[in-house]
Short mmCIF file of C-alpha atoms in Angstrom, two decimals:
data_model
loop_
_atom_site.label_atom_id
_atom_site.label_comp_id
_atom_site.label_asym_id
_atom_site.label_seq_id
_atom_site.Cartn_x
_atom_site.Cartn_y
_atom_site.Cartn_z
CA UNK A 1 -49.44 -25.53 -5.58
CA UNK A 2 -49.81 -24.40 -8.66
CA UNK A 3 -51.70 -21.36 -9.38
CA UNK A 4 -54.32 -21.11 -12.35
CA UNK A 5 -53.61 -16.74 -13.74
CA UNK A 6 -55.91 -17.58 -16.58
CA UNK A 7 -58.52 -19.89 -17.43
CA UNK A 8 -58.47 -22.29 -20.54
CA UNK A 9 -61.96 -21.94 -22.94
CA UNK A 10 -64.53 -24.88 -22.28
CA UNK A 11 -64.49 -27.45 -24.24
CA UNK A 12 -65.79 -28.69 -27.23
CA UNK A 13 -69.77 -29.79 -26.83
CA UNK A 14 -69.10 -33.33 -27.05
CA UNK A 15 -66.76 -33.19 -23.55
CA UNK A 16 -69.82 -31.28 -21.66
CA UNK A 17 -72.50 -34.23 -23.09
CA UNK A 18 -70.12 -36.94 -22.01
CA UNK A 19 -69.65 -35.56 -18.85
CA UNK A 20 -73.44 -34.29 -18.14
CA UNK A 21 -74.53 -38.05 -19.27
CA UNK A 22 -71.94 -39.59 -17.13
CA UNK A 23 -72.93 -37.57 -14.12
CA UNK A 24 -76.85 -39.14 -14.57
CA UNK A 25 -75.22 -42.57 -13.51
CA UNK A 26 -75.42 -41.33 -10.16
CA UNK A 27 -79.37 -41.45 -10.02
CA UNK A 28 -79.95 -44.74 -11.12
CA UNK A 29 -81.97 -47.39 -8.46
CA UNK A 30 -80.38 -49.94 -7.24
CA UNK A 31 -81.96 -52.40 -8.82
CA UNK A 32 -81.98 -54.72 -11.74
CA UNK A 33 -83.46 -51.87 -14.23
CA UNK A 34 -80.82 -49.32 -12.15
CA UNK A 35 -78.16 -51.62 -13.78
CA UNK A 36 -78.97 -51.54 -16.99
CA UNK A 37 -79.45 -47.76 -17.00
CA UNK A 38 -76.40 -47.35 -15.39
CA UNK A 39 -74.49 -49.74 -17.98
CA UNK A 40 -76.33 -47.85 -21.03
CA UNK A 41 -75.35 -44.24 -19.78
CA UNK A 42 -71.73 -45.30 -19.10
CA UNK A 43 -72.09 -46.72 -22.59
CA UNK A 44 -73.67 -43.35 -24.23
CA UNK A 45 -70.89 -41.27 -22.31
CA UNK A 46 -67.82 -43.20 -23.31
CA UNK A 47 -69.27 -42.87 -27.05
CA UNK A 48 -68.77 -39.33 -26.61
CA UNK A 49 -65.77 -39.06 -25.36
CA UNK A 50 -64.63 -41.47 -28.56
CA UNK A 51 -66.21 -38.48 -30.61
CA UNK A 52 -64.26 -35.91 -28.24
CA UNK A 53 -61.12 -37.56 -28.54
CA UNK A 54 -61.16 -38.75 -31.46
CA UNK A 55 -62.93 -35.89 -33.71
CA UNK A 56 -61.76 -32.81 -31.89
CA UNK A 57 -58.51 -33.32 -29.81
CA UNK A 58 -56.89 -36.05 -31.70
CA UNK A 59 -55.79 -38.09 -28.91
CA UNK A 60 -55.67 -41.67 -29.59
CA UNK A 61 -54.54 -43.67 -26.27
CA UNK A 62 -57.75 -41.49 -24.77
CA UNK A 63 -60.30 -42.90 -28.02
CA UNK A 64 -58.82 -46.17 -27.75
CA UNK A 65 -59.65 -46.40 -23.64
CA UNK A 66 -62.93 -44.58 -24.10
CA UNK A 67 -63.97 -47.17 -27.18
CA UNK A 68 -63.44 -50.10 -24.71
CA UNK A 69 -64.65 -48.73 -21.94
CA UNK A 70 -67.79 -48.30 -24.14
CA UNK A 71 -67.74 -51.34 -25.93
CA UNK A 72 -67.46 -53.40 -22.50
CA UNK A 73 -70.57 -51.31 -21.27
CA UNK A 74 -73.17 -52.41 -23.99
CA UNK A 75 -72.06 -55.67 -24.20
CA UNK A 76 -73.43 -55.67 -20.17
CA UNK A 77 -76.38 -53.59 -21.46
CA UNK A 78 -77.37 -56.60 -24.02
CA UNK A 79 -76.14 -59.53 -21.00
CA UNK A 80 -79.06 -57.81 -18.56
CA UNK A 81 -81.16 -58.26 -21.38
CA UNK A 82 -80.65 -61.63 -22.28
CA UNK A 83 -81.26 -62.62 -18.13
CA UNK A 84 -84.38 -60.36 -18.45
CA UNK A 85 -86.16 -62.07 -21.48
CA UNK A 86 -89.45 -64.06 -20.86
CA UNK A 87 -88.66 -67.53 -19.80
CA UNK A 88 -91.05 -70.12 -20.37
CA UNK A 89 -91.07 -73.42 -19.26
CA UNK A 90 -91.83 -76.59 -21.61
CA UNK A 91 -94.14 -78.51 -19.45
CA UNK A 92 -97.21 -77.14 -17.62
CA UNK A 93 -96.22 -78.88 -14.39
CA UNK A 94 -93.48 -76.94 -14.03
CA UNK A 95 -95.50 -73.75 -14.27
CA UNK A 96 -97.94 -74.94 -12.32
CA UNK A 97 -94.76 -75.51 -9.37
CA UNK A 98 -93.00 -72.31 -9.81
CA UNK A 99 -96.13 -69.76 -9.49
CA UNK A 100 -97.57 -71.86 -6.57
CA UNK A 101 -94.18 -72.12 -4.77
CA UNK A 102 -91.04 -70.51 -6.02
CA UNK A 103 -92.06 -67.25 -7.68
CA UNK A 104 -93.87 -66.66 -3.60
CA UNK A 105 -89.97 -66.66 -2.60
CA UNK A 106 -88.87 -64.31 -5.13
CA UNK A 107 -86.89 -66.61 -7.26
CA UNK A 108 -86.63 -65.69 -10.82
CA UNK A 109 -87.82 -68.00 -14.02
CA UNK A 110 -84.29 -68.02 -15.51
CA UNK A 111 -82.70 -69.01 -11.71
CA UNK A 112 -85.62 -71.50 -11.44
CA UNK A 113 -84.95 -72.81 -14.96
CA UNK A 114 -81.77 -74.76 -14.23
CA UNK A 115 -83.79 -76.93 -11.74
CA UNK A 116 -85.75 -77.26 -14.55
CA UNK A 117 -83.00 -79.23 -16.52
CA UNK A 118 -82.64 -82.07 -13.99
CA UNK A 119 -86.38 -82.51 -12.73
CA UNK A 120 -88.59 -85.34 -13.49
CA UNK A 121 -92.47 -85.78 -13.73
CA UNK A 122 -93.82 -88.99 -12.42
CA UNK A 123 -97.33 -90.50 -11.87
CA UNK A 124 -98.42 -92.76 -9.36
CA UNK A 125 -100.94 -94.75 -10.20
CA UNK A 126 -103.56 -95.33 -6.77
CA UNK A 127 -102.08 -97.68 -3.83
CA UNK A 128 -98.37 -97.87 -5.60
CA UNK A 129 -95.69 -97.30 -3.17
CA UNK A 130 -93.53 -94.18 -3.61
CA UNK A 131 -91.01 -95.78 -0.65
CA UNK A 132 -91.15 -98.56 1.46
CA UNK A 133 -90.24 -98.94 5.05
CA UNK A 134 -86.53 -99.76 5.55
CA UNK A 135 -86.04 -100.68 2.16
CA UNK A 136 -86.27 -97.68 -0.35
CA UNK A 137 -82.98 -95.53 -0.48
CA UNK A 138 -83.54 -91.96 -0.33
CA UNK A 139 -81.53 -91.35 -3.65
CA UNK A 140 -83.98 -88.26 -4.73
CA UNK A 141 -86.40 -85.43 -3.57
CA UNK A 142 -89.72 -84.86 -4.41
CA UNK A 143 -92.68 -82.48 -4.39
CA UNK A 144 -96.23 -83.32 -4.77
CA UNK A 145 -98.10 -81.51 -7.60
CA UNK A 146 -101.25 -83.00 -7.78
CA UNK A 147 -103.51 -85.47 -5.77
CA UNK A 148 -102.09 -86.67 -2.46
CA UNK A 149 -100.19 -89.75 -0.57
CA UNK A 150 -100.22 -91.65 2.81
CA UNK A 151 -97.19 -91.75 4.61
CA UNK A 152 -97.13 -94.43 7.21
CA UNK A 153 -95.01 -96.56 9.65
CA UNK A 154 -95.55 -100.26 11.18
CA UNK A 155 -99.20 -100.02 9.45
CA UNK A 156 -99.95 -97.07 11.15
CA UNK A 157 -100.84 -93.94 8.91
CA UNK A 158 -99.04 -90.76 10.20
CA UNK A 159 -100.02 -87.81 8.04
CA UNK A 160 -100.79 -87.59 4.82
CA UNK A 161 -98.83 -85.60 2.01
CA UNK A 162 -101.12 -82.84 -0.25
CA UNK A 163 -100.52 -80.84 -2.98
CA UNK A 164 -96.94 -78.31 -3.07
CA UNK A 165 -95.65 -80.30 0.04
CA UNK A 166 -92.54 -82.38 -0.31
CA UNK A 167 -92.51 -86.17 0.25
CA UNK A 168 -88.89 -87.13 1.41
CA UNK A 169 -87.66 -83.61 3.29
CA UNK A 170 -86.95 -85.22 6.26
CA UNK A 171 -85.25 -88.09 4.23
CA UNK A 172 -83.22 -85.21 2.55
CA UNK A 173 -82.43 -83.05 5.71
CA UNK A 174 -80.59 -85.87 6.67
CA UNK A 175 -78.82 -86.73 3.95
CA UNK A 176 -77.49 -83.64 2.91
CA UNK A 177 -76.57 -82.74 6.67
CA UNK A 178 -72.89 -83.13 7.88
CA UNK A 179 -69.52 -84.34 6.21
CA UNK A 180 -70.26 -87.60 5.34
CA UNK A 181 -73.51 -86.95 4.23
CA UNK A 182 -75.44 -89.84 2.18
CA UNK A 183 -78.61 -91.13 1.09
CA UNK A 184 -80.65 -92.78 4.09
CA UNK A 185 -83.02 -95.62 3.85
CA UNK A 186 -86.92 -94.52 4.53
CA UNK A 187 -88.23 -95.34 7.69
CA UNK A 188 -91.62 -95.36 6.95
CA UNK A 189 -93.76 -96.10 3.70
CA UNK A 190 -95.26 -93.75 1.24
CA UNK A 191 -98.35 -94.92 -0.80
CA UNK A 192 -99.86 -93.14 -3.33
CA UNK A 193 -103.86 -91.84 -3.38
CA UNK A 194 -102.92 -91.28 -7.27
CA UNK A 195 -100.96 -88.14 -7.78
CA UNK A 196 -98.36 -86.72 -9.84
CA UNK A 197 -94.85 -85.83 -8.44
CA UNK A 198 -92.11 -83.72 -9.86
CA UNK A 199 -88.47 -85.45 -8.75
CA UNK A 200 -84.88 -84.46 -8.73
CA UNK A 201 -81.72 -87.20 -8.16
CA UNK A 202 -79.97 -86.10 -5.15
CA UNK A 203 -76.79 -85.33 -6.79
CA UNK A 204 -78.34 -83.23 -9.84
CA UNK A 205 -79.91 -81.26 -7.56
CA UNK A 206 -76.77 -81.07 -5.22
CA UNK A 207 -74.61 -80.18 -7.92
CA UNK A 208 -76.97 -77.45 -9.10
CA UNK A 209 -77.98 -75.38 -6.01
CA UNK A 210 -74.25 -75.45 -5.42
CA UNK A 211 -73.94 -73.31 -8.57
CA UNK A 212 -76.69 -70.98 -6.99
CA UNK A 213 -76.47 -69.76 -3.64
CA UNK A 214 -79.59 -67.77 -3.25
CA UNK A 215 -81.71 -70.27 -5.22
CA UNK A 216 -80.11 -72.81 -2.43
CA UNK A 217 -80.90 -70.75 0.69
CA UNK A 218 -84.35 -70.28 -0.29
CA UNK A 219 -84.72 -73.93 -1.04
CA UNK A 220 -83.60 -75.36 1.85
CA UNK A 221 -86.04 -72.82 4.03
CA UNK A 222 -88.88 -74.18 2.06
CA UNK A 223 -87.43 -77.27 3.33
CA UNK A 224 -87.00 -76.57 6.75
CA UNK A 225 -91.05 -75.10 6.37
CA UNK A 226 -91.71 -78.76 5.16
CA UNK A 227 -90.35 -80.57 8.11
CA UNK A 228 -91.79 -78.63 10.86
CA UNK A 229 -95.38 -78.79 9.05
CA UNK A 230 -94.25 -82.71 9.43
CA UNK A 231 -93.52 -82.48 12.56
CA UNK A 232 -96.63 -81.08 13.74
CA UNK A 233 -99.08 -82.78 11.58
CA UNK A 234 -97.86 -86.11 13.16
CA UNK A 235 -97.86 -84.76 16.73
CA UNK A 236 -101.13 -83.46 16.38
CA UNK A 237 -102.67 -86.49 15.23
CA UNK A 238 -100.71 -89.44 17.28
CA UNK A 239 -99.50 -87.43 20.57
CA UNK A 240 -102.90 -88.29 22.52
CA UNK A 241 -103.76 -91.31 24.86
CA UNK A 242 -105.72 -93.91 23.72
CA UNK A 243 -109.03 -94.12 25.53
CA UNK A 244 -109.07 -97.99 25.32
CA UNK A 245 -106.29 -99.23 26.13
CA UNK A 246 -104.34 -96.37 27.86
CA UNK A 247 -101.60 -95.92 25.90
CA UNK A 248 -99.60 -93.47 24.75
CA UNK A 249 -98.11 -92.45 21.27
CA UNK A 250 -96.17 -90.11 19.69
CA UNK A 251 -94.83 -89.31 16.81
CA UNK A 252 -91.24 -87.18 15.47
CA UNK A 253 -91.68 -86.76 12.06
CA UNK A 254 -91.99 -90.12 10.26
CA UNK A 255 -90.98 -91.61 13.53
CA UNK A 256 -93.40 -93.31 15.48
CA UNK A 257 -92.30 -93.37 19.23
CA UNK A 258 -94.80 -95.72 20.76
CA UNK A 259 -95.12 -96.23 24.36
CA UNK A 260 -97.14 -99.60 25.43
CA UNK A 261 -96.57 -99.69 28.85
CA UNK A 262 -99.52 -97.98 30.12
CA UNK A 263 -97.64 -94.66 30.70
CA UNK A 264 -97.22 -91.50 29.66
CA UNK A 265 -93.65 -90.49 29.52
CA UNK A 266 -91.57 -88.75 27.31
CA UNK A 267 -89.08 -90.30 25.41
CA UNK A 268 -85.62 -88.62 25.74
CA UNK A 269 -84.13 -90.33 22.21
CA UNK A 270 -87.76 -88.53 20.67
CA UNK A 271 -87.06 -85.47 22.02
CA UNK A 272 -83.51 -84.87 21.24
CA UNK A 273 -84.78 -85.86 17.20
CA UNK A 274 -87.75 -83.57 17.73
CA UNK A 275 -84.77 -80.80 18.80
CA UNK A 276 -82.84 -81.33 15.74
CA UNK A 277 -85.92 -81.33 13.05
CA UNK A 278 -87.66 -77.99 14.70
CA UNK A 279 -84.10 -76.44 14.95
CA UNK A 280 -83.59 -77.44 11.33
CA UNK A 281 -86.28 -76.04 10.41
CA UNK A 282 -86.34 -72.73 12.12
CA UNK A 283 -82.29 -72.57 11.07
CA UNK A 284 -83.45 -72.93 6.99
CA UNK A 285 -86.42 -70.01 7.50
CA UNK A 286 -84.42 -67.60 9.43
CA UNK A 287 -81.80 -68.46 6.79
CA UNK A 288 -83.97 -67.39 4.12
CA UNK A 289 -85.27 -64.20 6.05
CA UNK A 290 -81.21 -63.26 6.33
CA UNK A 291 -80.84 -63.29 2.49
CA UNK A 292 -84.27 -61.81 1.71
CA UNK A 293 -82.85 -58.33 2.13
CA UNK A 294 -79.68 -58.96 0.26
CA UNK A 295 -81.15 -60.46 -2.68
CA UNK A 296 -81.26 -57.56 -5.25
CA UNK A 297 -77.11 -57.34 -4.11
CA UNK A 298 -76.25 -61.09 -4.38
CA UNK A 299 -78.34 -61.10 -7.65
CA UNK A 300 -76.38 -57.92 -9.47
CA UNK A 301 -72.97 -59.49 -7.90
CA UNK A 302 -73.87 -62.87 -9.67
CA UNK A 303 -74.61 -60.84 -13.19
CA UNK A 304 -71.44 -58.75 -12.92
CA UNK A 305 -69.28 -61.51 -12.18
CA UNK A 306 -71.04 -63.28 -15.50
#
């Protein structure tokens, strides 16, 4: 091992700075703001290390390296900036839908504004149909932004739909579930009270949550939150006996089991499709607890990958 008999003179000011400023990096937060303070301090340093290198030792493979390194740094600096400008949103409805539902969940304007891109606005007018029973293909999603809508099956009304609650989830859980998932014909009918809806075609939306993981983990738990308010909505109103003529009904989310015999049994079809919606739905929300905490992570991966 070499031995050091006598020790070299410090050097020049511009070394100690670039160093000193370089050595702050390790105190920024890790978070969004973090980053960028990071990005501009490895910036500042690798400026002064051009002026070092370039100015006082005369060394230029180390200016050339230090001038990228810096160059690559700031360009980050103004790409965090960019994603951090104000994002506004043309039409009110979709203002109205992202601080009543997806700023709650944490999702940013510009992550929201792709969605943004593919959505429609629609108004029903009161008593038009939004679906009918075993003949409307489920070939979109909606989400109810004003006013409200009956959903019902055979004539019978099973809940009805209100404001920031989806229309077709159950329609969408199973047609985005599986392989060979495809659209699915409604089984019940969806009539308006006069409302306005926002929509999204099934494979714009597809397409686009693909593109953003987090975005697509929270959606589908607001999802899942969707179908097990279904589910017991219906059950709370149908699964009782009728005091007149002693029969029982019940109800699995826009399916209506009903029993005329005079008994009260449980059917065993009904309760394996009551299995699969609650364990849907309990799947998408503990999915979205899971990513809650990695969030800030997944969200500085996504920038740094660009």
């Amino acid at each position: 091992m070499h031995k050091c008999e006598v020790w070299s003179e410090p050097y020049h000011t511009y070394f100690q700075l670039a160093c000193f400023v370089g050595a702050l990096t390790y105190f920024c937060p890790n978070n969004l703001k973090g980053l960028i303070a990071l990005r501009l301090l490895l910036g500042i340093s690798g400026v002064l290390f051009c002026l070092w290198t370039g100015t006082i030792i005369c060394a230029i493979d180390s200016f050339i390296y230090n001038f990228i390194f810096a160059f690559v740094n700031f360009g980050h600096v103004a790409y965090l900036c960019y994603q951090m400008r104000p994002v506004k949103f043309k039409e009110d409805e979709h203002e109205t839908l992202y601080k009543a539902v997806f700023e709650q969940l944490a999702i940013k304007r510009y992550q929201y504004k792709p969605l943004v891109q593919w959505a429609t606005t629609e108004r029903l007018s009161k008593g038009e149909f939004y679906s009918v029973e075993n003949e409307t293909r489920g070939e979109k999603i909606s989400i109810m932004l004003i006013g409200s809508a009956i959903v019902k099956k055979n004539g019978k009304v099973l809940h009805k739909i209100k404001p920031y609650e989806f229309l077709d989830s159950p329609e969408w859980v199973q047609s985005t579930q599986g392989i060979f998932a495809a659209p699915v014909t409604f089984e019940v009918s969806i009539q308006s009270e006069g409302c306005t809806i926002i929509s999204w075609k099934r494979t714009d939306l597809i397409r686009t949550l693909r593109k953003q993981p987090l975005v697509k983990n929270k959606f589908n738990s607001i999802i899942g939150q969707d179908v097990a308010m279904k589910l017991f909505k219906s059950n709370k109103l149908f699964d009782r006996n009728d005091e007149n003529n002693n029969e029982c009904m019940r109800v699995d989310v826009r399916h209506l089991m009903y029993n005329g015999n005079g008994k009260t049994g449980f059917d065993e079809n009904a309760g394996k499709v009551r299995k699969h919606v609650m364990v849907t739905g309990i799947y998408h929300l503990n999915l979205a607890f899971k990513h809650e905490n990695e969030e800030i992570i997944t969200d500085q991966v996504r920038i740094n990958r660009g």
